[in-house]
Amino acid sequence: MRSAGMPRRRKRRRVNLAPVLALLLVANVAAGLRWSPLTAPVRVRAMGVEPFDRPRIAQLLGALEGRSCLQIDPREVETGVMAAPEVDSADFRRNLFGSASLRVAYRRPVARLEGTWNVLLAADGSLYPSRQTVGPLPLVRVPKEDLEPNLSIASRWPVAPMVELASRIPRALAGDRNVIEYTSRGGLCLNISESGRVIFGPPQGLEEKLARLETLLKENPSLPKEIKELNLTAPSRPVVKLATPGGKQ
C-alpha cells in the first residue's frame, strides 16, 4: 500500500514510433525520387517537330539534362515550346523510369497575307508570323486599316468564310496568285488572274456556292481561262462574263 503523503507515481507513456517512422520513410523516398539522378530523363522522345523548329526544341530539351523527372514541370516545358507563334499545341509527359516524351502540333496555314512573305492565315482564322516552309497558298487581301495591332482581322471581315474558301479552292483554280478579298459591294471574291474573278457575294450559303463552282468546272474544264467574271451570288443562276482571247470583253 502507498503510504500517506507519498507522491503518486506517474505512469510513463509509451511513444508510438510507427507513425513517425512511416512519415520519415515517406519523406526519404520522396526526396530520393525527387533528387536522384536515376529518375533523370535520359532520353526525351520528340514527335511532330517540324525541321525549321528542331534547333529551338533541341535547345529547350537540352536544358532538362541532369534534372530528375519530378523536378521538371510539364506545364513549364509546354509553355516554352508554345512560345513560337507557329506552334498550336504541346504535350510533355515524363515518368519515374527516366524517360519523357514531347508531342508538338503546328498551326495549319490556309493562306498568306498579301504583301508579306511570312504572315500566314491559320485554319483557326488567326494571322501569325511564321518560319514554316509551305507550298503554294492563296493570298488574302486585307487593307492595313482593317488589321488589328495583334495581327488579327477586324471583326467586320467574315474571317471564317475566308478560311473556308481558302481551304476549298478547287484544284482547277489552285495557285499562289489567287487573291481572296471581301468588299462592301461585291462581298466575298476570289481573283484567279489579273482580269478574272469569281464573285461569291455575301458569305452566307458559301457551301452551296462552292459546290456550284465545282460543277461548272467539271462541265467546262477550260472555264478558268475563258471567264472574266463568274458571279455565284445566286448559285442556281450563275452569271458568266467571258473574256476574248486578247483579254478583253
PDB file of C-alpha atoms in Angstrom:
ATOM      1  CA  MET A   1       0.000   0.000   0.000  1.00  0.00           C
ATOM      2  CA  ARG A   2       1.072   3.525  -0.718  1.00  0.00           C
ATOM      3  CA  SER A   3       1.950   5.447   2.438  1.00  0.00           C
ATOM      4  CA  ALA A   4       0.002   8.597   3.137  1.00  0.00           C
ATOM      5  CA  GLY A   5       1.733  11.706   1.982  1.00  0.00           C
ATOM      6  CA  MET A   6       3.885   9.946  -0.604  1.00  0.00           C
ATOM      7  CA  PRO A   7       3.669  11.415  -4.144  1.00  0.00           C
ATOM      8  CA  ARG A   8       1.756   9.327  -6.665  1.00  0.00           C
ATOM      9  CA  ARG A   9       3.897   7.778  -9.332  1.00  0.00           C
ATOM     10  CA  ARG A  10       3.107   8.867 -12.860  1.00  0.00           C
ATOM     11  CA  LYS A  11       2.811   6.203 -15.488  1.00  0.00           C
ATOM     12  CA  ARG A  12       5.193   6.602 -18.372  1.00  0.00           C
ATOM     13  CA  ARG A  13       3.523   6.987 -21.761  1.00  0.00           C
ATOM     14  CA  ARG A  14       4.967   4.868 -24.481  1.00  0.00           C
ATOM     15  CA  VAL A  15       5.755   6.856 -27.585  1.00  0.00           C
ATOM     16  CA  ASN A  16       4.199   5.309 -30.692  1.00  0.00           C
ATOM     17  CA  LEU A  17       7.074   5.497 -33.136  1.00  0.00           C
ATOM     18  CA  ALA A  18       5.273   3.762 -36.001  1.00  0.00           C
ATOM     19  CA  PRO A  19       3.616   6.913 -37.490  1.00  0.00           C
ATOM     20  CA  VAL A  20       6.839   8.908 -37.089  1.00  0.00           C
ATOM     21  CA  LEU A  21       8.914   6.243 -38.771  1.00  0.00           C
ATOM     22  CA  ALA A  22       6.359   5.913 -41.561  1.00  0.00           C
ATOM     23  CA  LEU A  23       6.408   9.669 -42.134  1.00  0.00           C
ATOM     24  CA  LEU A  24      10.205   9.721 -42.217  1.00  0.00           C
ATOM     25  CA  LEU A  25      10.237   6.830 -44.657  1.00  0.00           C
ATOM     26  CA  VAL A  26       7.799   8.551 -46.999  1.00  0.00           C
ATOM     27  CA  ALA A  27       9.809  11.796 -46.836  1.00  0.00           C
ATOM     28  CA  ASN A  28      13.039   9.906 -47.501  1.00  0.00           C
ATOM     29  CA  VAL A  29      11.585   8.073 -50.500  1.00  0.00           C
ATOM     30  CA  ALA A  30      10.060  11.267 -51.878  1.00  0.00           C
ATOM     31  CA  ALA A  31      13.354  13.121 -51.534  1.00  0.00           C
ATOM     32  CA  GLY A  32      15.169  10.250 -53.183  1.00  0.00           C
ATOM     33  CA  LEU A  33      12.756  10.186 -56.094  1.00  0.00           C
ATOM     34  CA  ARG A  34      12.929  13.940 -56.479  1.00  0.00           C
ATOM     35  CA  TRP A  35      16.680  14.351 -56.338  1.00  0.00           C
ATOM     36  CA  SER A  36      18.004  11.023 -57.505  1.00  0.00           C
ATOM     37  CA  PRO A  37      19.749  11.100 -60.904  1.00  0.00           C
ATOM     38  CA  LEU A  38      18.238   7.669 -61.511  1.00  0.00           C
ATOM     39  CA  THR A  39      14.968   9.400 -62.416  1.00  0.00           C
ATOM     40  CA  ALA A  40      16.583  11.874 -64.791  1.00  0.00           C
ATOM     41  CA  PRO A  41      15.071  11.892 -68.297  1.00  0.00           C
ATOM     42  CA  VAL A  42      17.968  10.204 -70.048  1.00  0.00           C
ATOM     43  CA  ARG A  43      16.060  10.324 -73.324  1.00  0.00           C
ATOM     44  CA  VAL A  44      13.290  12.610 -74.482  1.00  0.00           C
ATOM     45  CA  ARG A  45      11.346  11.432 -77.488  1.00  0.00           C
ATOM     46  CA  ALA A  46      10.185  14.427 -79.537  1.00  0.00           C
ATOM     47  CA  MET A  47       7.364  13.822 -82.004  1.00  0.00           C
ATOM     48  CA  GLY A  48       5.863  16.072 -84.644  1.00  0.00           C
ATOM     49  CA  VAL A  49       8.657  18.672 -84.590  1.00  0.00           C
ATOM     50  CA  GLU A  50       8.996  20.355 -87.981  1.00  0.00           C
ATOM     51  CA  PRO A  51      12.517  20.823 -89.421  1.00  0.00           C
ATOM     52  CA  PHE A  52      12.578  24.605 -89.044  1.00  0.00           C
ATOM     53  CA  ASP A  53      11.879  24.282 -85.307  1.00  0.00           C
ATOM     54  CA  ARG A  54      14.297  21.471 -84.425  1.00  0.00           C
ATOM     55  CA  PRO A  55      17.209  23.666 -83.211  1.00  0.00           C
ATOM     56  CA  ARG A  56      14.912  25.573 -80.834  1.00  0.00           C
ATOM     57  CA  ILE A  57      13.273  22.420 -79.467  1.00  0.00           C
ATOM     58  CA  ALA A  58      16.672  20.741 -79.066  1.00  0.00           C
ATOM     59  CA  GLN A  59      17.876  23.695 -77.002  1.00  0.00           C
ATOM     60  CA  LEU A  60      14.770  23.575 -74.777  1.00  0.00           C
ATOM     61  CA  LEU A  61      15.119  19.846 -74.192  1.00  0.00           C
ATOM     62  CA  GLY A  62      18.871  20.156 -73.636  1.00  0.00           C
ATOM     63  CA  ALA A  63      18.149  22.325 -70.599  1.00  0.00           C
ATOM     64  CA  LEU A  64      16.420  19.331 -68.981  1.00  0.00           C
ATOM     65  CA  GLU A  65      19.564  17.185 -68.895  1.00  0.00           C
ATOM     66  CA  GLY A  66      20.668  16.207 -65.413  1.00  0.00           C
ATOM     67  CA  ARG A  67      17.341  17.084 -63.799  1.00  0.00           C
ATOM     68  CA  SER A  68      15.220  14.385 -62.209  1.00  0.00           C
ATOM     69  CA  CYS A  69      11.800  13.799 -63.725  1.00  0.00           C
ATOM     70  CA  LEU A  70       9.976  15.100 -60.665  1.00  0.00           C
ATOM     71  CA  GLN A  71      11.924  18.357 -60.874  1.00  0.00           C
ATOM     72  CA  ILE A  72      10.544  19.005 -64.342  1.00  0.00           C
ATOM     73  CA  ASP A  73       7.242  20.845 -64.586  1.00  0.00           C
ATOM     74  CA  PRO A  74       5.463  19.659 -67.767  1.00  0.00           C
ATOM     75  CA  ARG A  75       3.490  22.924 -67.994  1.00  0.00           C
ATOM     76  CA  GLU A  76       6.729  24.897 -67.962  1.00  0.00           C
ATOM     77  CA  VAL A  77       8.146  22.826 -70.818  1.00  0.00           C
ATOM     78  CA  GLU A  78       4.922  23.143 -72.822  1.00  0.00           C
ATOM     79  CA  THR A  79       4.857  26.910 -72.301  1.00  0.00           C
ATOM     80  CA  GLY A  80       8.396  27.172 -73.655  1.00  0.00           C
ATOM     81  CA  VAL A  81       7.535  25.096 -76.711  1.00  0.00           C
ATOM     82  CA  MET A  82       4.386  27.120 -77.420  1.00  0.00           C
ATOM     83  CA  ALA A  83       6.283  30.414 -77.267  1.00  0.00           C
ATOM     84  CA  ALA A  84       6.768  30.080 -81.034  1.00  0.00           C
ATOM     85  CA  PRO A  85       3.741  31.503 -82.917  1.00  0.00           C
ATOM     86  CA  GLU A  86       3.716  28.544 -85.316  1.00  0.00           C
ATOM     87  CA  VAL A  87       3.000  26.040 -82.527  1.00  0.00           C
ATOM     88  CA  ASP A  88      -0.645  25.111 -81.977  1.00  0.00           C
ATOM     89  CA  SER A  89      -0.232  22.697 -79.048  1.00  0.00           C
ATOM     90  CA  ALA A  90       2.419  20.895 -76.987  1.00  0.00           C
ATOM     91  CA  ASP A  91       2.120  17.877 -74.713  1.00  0.00           C
ATOM     92  CA  PHE A  92       5.042  16.900 -72.451  1.00  0.00           C
ATOM     93  CA  ARG A  93       4.956  13.758 -70.310  1.00  0.00           C
ATOM     94  CA  ARG A  94       7.570  12.107 -68.093  1.00  0.00           C
ATOM     95  CA  ASN A  95       7.774   9.093 -65.785  1.00  0.00           C
ATOM     96  CA  LEU A  96       9.908   7.793 -62.920  1.00  0.00           C
ATOM     97  CA  PHE A  97      11.844   5.441 -65.143  1.00  0.00           C
ATOM     98  CA  GLY A  98      13.984   8.104 -66.777  1.00  0.00           C
ATOM     99  CA  SER A  99      12.054   8.672 -69.999  1.00  0.00           C
ATOM    100  CA  ALA A 100       9.955  11.535 -71.309  1.00  0.00           C
ATOM    101  CA  SER A 101       8.063  12.421 -74.466  1.00  0.00           C
ATOM    102  CA  LEU A 102       7.132  15.643 -76.205  1.00  0.00           C
ATOM    103  CA  ARG A 103       4.441  15.865 -78.860  1.00  0.00           C
ATOM    104  CA  VAL A 104       4.184  19.104 -80.868  1.00  0.00           C
ATOM    105  CA  ALA A 105       1.437  20.140 -83.285  1.00  0.00           C
ATOM    106  CA  TYR A 106       1.742  23.178 -85.564  1.00  0.00           C
ATOM    107  CA  ARG A 107      -0.838  25.523 -86.989  1.00  0.00           C
ATOM    108  CA  ARG A 108      -2.201  24.634 -90.408  1.00  0.00           C
ATOM    109  CA  PRO A 109      -1.884  27.633 -92.744  1.00  0.00           C
ATOM    110  CA  VAL A 110      -4.515  28.047 -95.456  1.00  0.00           C
ATOM    111  CA  ALA A 111      -3.423  31.365 -96.979  1.00  0.00           C
ATOM    112  CA  ARG A 112      -0.775  34.070 -96.908  1.00  0.00           C
ATOM    113  CA  LEU A 113      -1.382  37.739 -96.126  1.00  0.00           C
ATOM    114  CA  GLU A 114      -0.898  39.726 -99.327  1.00  0.00           C
ATOM    115  CA  GLY A 115       2.141  41.976 -99.296  1.00  0.00           C
ATOM    116  CA  THR A 116       4.055  39.790 -96.830  1.00  0.00           C
ATOM    117  CA  TRP A 117       6.216  36.706 -97.156  1.00  0.00           C
ATOM    118  CA  ASN A 118       5.909  35.255 -93.661  1.00  0.00           C
ATOM    119  CA  VAL A 119       2.453  36.178 -92.298  1.00  0.00           C
ATOM    120  CA  LEU A 120       0.064  33.265 -92.691  1.00  0.00           C
ATOM    121  CA  LEU A 121      -3.652  32.798 -92.102  1.00  0.00           C
ATOM    122  CA  ALA A 122      -4.261  29.723 -89.955  1.00  0.00           C
ATOM    123  CA  ALA A 123      -7.185  27.340 -90.151  1.00  0.00           C
ATOM    124  CA  ASP A 124      -8.487  28.868 -86.893  1.00  0.00           C
ATOM    125  CA  GLY A 125      -8.740  32.295 -88.543  1.00  0.00           C
ATOM    126  CA  SER A 126      -5.728  33.931 -86.899  1.00  0.00           C
ATOM    127  CA  LEU A 127      -2.791  35.593 -88.615  1.00  0.00           C
ATOM    128  CA  TYR A 128       0.679  34.751 -87.380  1.00  0.00           C
ATOM    129  CA  PRO A 129       4.320  35.306 -88.414  1.00  0.00           C
ATOM    130  CA  SER A 130       5.830  32.006 -89.486  1.00  0.00           C
ATOM    131  CA  ARG A 131       9.113  30.352 -90.377  1.00  0.00           C
ATOM    132  CA  GLN A 132       7.315  27.339 -91.805  1.00  0.00           C
ATOM    133  CA  THR A 133       8.076  26.043 -95.269  1.00  0.00           C
ATOM    134  CA  VAL A 134       4.739  25.868 -97.043  1.00  0.00           C
ATOM    135  CA  GLY A 135       3.624  25.098-100.564  1.00  0.00           C
ATOM    136  CA  PRO A 136       1.642  27.423-102.837  1.00  0.00           C
ATOM    137  CA  LEU A 137      -1.051  29.243-100.879  1.00  0.00           C
ATOM    138  CA  PRO A 138      -3.717  31.733-101.959  1.00  0.00           C
ATOM    139  CA  LEU A 139      -3.373  35.297-100.743  1.00  0.00           C
ATOM    140  CA  VAL A 140      -5.812  37.207 -98.563  1.00  0.00           C
ATOM    141  CA  ARG A 141      -6.167  40.901 -99.271  1.00  0.00           C
ATOM    142  CA  VAL A 142      -6.840  42.940 -96.138  1.00  0.00           C
ATOM    143  CA  PRO A 143      -6.393  46.729 -96.027  1.00  0.00           C
ATOM    144  CA  LYS A 144      -3.932  47.841 -93.359  1.00  0.00           C
ATOM    145  CA  GLU A 145      -6.631  49.845 -91.598  1.00  0.00           C
ATOM    146  CA  ASP A 146      -8.610  46.613 -91.129  1.00  0.00           C
ATOM    147  CA  LEU A 147      -5.781  44.834 -89.322  1.00  0.00           C
ATOM    148  CA  GLU A 148      -5.602  44.982 -85.550  1.00  0.00           C
ATOM    149  CA  PRO A 149      -2.207  45.587 -83.859  1.00  0.00           C
ATOM    150  CA  ASN A 150      -2.131  41.943 -82.700  1.00  0.00           C
ATOM    151  CA  LEU A 151      -2.273  40.627 -86.279  1.00  0.00           C
ATOM    152  CA  SER A 152      -5.972  39.840 -86.259  1.00  0.00           C
ATOM    153  CA  ILE A 153      -8.516  40.827 -88.891  1.00  0.00           C
ATOM    154  CA  ALA A 154     -11.081  43.383 -87.766  1.00  0.00           C
ATOM    155  CA  SER A 155     -14.421  41.846 -86.795  1.00  0.00           C
ATOM    156  CA  ARG A 156     -16.280  43.346 -89.762  1.00  0.00           C
ATOM    157  CA  TRP A 157     -14.456  40.911 -92.018  1.00  0.00           C
ATOM    158  CA  PRO A 158     -16.025  37.431 -92.462  1.00  0.00           C
ATOM    159  CA  VAL A 159     -12.890  35.560 -91.398  1.00  0.00           C
ATOM    160  CA  ALA A 160     -14.472  32.100 -91.133  1.00  0.00           C
ATOM    161  CA  PRO A 161     -15.832  32.128 -94.730  1.00  0.00           C
ATOM    162  CA  MET A 162     -12.471  33.417 -95.984  1.00  0.00           C
ATOM    163  CA  VAL A 163     -10.753  30.481 -94.279  1.00  0.00           C
ATOM    164  CA  GLU A 164     -13.294  28.070 -95.734  1.00  0.00           C
ATOM    165  CA  LEU A 165     -12.813  29.497 -99.225  1.00  0.00           C
ATOM    166  CA  ALA A 166      -9.014  29.356 -98.915  1.00  0.00           C
ATOM    167  CA  SER A 167      -9.234  25.729 -97.782  1.00  0.00           C
ATOM    168  CA  ARG A 168     -11.604  24.650-100.556  1.00  0.00           C
ATOM    169  CA  ILE A 169     -10.420  26.411-103.703  1.00  0.00           C
ATOM    170  CA  PRO A 170     -10.998  23.851-106.486  1.00  0.00           C
ATOM    171  CA  ARG A 171      -7.883  22.189-107.847  1.00  0.00           C
ATOM    172  CA  ALA A 172      -8.575  23.671-111.295  1.00  0.00           C
ATOM    173  CA  LEU A 173      -8.220  27.166-109.812  1.00  0.00           C
ATOM    174  CA  ALA A 174      -5.418  26.457-107.334  1.00  0.00           C
ATOM    175  CA  GLY A 175      -2.351  28.676-107.431  1.00  0.00           C
ATOM    176  CA  ASP A 176      -0.288  31.041-105.328  1.00  0.00           C
ATOM    177  CA  ARG A 177      -1.502  34.042-107.343  1.00  0.00           C
ATOM    178  CA  ASN A 178      -5.137  33.666-106.247  1.00  0.00           C
ATOM    179  CA  VAL A 179      -6.309  36.534-104.072  1.00  0.00           C
ATOM    180  CA  ILE A 180      -9.240  36.332-101.676  1.00  0.00           C
ATOM    181  CA  GLU A 181     -10.831  39.580-100.633  1.00  0.00           C
ATOM    182  CA  TYR A 182     -14.052  40.964 -99.187  1.00  0.00           C
ATOM    183  CA  THR A 183     -15.589  44.193-100.427  1.00  0.00           C
ATOM    184  CA  SER A 184     -18.659  46.064 -99.267  1.00  0.00           C
ATOM    185  CA  ARG A 185     -20.068  45.998-102.805  1.00  0.00           C
ATOM    186  CA  GLY A 186     -19.217  42.551-104.121  1.00  0.00           C
ATOM    187  CA  GLY A 187     -18.880  40.597-100.898  1.00  0.00           C
ATOM    188  CA  LEU A 188     -16.555  37.613-100.930  1.00  0.00           C
ATOM    189  CA  CYS A 189     -14.450  37.393-104.069  1.00  0.00           C
ATOM    190  CA  LEU A 190     -11.715  35.147-105.486  1.00  0.00           C
ATOM    191  CA  ASN A 191      -9.396  36.778-108.003  1.00  0.00           C
ATOM    192  CA  ILE A 192      -7.948  33.996-110.141  1.00  0.00           C
ATOM    193  CA  SER A 193      -5.893  36.141-112.516  1.00  0.00           C
ATOM    194  CA  GLU A 194      -5.197  39.771-113.322  1.00  0.00           C
ATOM    195  CA  SER A 195      -8.577  40.090-115.001  1.00  0.00           C
ATOM    196  CA  GLY A 196     -10.651  37.067-113.996  1.00  0.00           C
ATOM    197  CA  ARG A 197     -12.548  36.608-110.764  1.00  0.00           C
ATOM    198  CA  VAL A 198     -15.271  34.618-109.064  1.00  0.00           C
ATOM    199  CA  ILE A 199     -17.783  36.606-107.027  1.00  0.00           C
ATOM    200  CA  PHE A 200     -19.482  34.738-104.196  1.00  0.00           C
ATOM    201  CA  GLY A 201     -21.314  37.725-102.752  1.00  0.00           C
ATOM    202  CA  PRO A 202     -22.462  37.541 -99.116  1.00  0.00           C
ATOM    203  CA  PRO A 203     -20.673  34.810 -97.145  1.00  0.00           C
ATOM    204  CA  GLN A 204     -23.969  33.100 -96.338  1.00  0.00           C
ATOM    205  CA  GLY A 205     -24.512  29.908 -98.317  1.00  0.00           C
ATOM    206  CA  LEU A 206     -20.844  29.564 -99.280  1.00  0.00           C
ATOM    207  CA  GLU A 207     -21.098  25.770 -99.180  1.00  0.00           C
ATOM    208  CA  GLU A 208     -23.717  25.769-101.938  1.00  0.00           C
ATOM    209  CA  LYS A 209     -21.782  28.320-103.996  1.00  0.00           C
ATOM    210  CA  LEU A 210     -18.580  26.289-103.848  1.00  0.00           C
ATOM    211  CA  ALA A 211     -20.487  23.151-104.857  1.00  0.00           C
ATOM    212  CA  ARG A 212     -21.917  25.024-107.837  1.00  0.00           C
ATOM    213  CA  LEU A 213     -18.439  26.214-108.813  1.00  0.00           C
ATOM    214  CA  GLU A 214     -17.154  22.627-108.737  1.00  0.00           C
ATOM    215  CA  THR A 215     -19.992  21.538-111.023  1.00  0.00           C
ATOM    216  CA  LEU A 216     -19.317  24.320-113.542  1.00  0.00           C
ATOM    217  CA  LEU A 217     -15.612  23.442-113.664  1.00  0.00           C
ATOM    218  CA  LYS A 218     -16.377  19.783-114.278  1.00  0.00           C
ATOM    219  CA  GLU A 219     -18.750  20.707-117.098  1.00  0.00           C
ATOM    220  CA  ASN A 220     -16.201  23.072-118.678  1.00  0.00           C
ATOM    221  CA  PRO A 221     -12.565  22.473-117.568  1.00  0.00           C
ATOM    222  CA  SER A 222     -11.354  25.428-119.661  1.00  0.00           C
ATOM    223  CA  LEU A 223     -13.675  27.833-117.848  1.00  0.00           C
ATOM    224  CA  PRO A 224     -10.887  29.452-115.760  1.00  0.00           C
ATOM    225  CA  LYS A 225      -9.174  30.640-118.971  1.00  0.00           C
ATOM    226  CA  GLU A 226     -12.402  31.880-120.558  1.00  0.00           C
ATOM    227  CA  ILE A 227     -14.099  33.885-117.839  1.00  0.00           C
ATOM    228  CA  LYS A 228     -13.625  37.482-116.967  1.00  0.00           C
ATOM    229  CA  GLU A 229     -16.160  37.241-114.174  1.00  0.00           C
ATOM    230  CA  LEU A 230     -18.266  34.451-112.713  1.00  0.00           C
ATOM    231  CA  ASN A 231     -20.978  35.650-110.339  1.00  0.00           C
ATOM    232  CA  LEU A 232     -22.272  32.995-107.958  1.00  0.00           C
ATOM    233  CA  THR A 233     -24.212  35.304-105.653  1.00  0.00           C
ATOM    234  CA  ALA A 234     -27.289  33.277-106.697  1.00  0.00           C
ATOM    235  CA  PRO A 235     -25.715  29.815-107.231  1.00  0.00           C
ATOM    236  CA  SER A 236     -28.774  28.450-109.033  1.00  0.00           C
ATOM    237  CA  ARG A 237     -28.442  31.251-111.619  1.00  0.00           C
ATOM    238  CA  PRO A 238     -24.718  31.851-112.203  1.00  0.00           C
ATOM    239  CA  VAL A 239     -23.816  34.815-114.385  1.00  0.00           C
ATOM    240  CA  VAL A 240     -20.757  34.394-116.612  1.00  0.00           C
ATOM    241  CA  LYS A 241     -18.887  37.166-118.380  1.00  0.00           C
ATOM    242  CA  LEU A 242     -16.437  35.788-120.916  1.00  0.00           C
ATOM    243  CA  ALA A 243     -13.155  37.346-121.928  1.00  0.00           C
ATOM    244  CA  THR A 244     -11.880  37.423-125.508  1.00  0.00           C
ATOM    245  CA  PRO A 245      -8.543  35.746-126.368  1.00  0.00           C
ATOM    246  CA  GLY A 246      -6.964  39.181-126.103  1.00  0.00           C
ATOM    247  CA  GLY A 247      -8.179  39.531-122.563  1.00  0.00           C
ATOM    248  CA  LYS A 248     -10.977  41.980-123.341  1.00  0.00           C
ATOM    249  CA  GLN A 249     -14.724  41.514-123.333  1.00  0.00           C
TER     250      GLN A 249
END
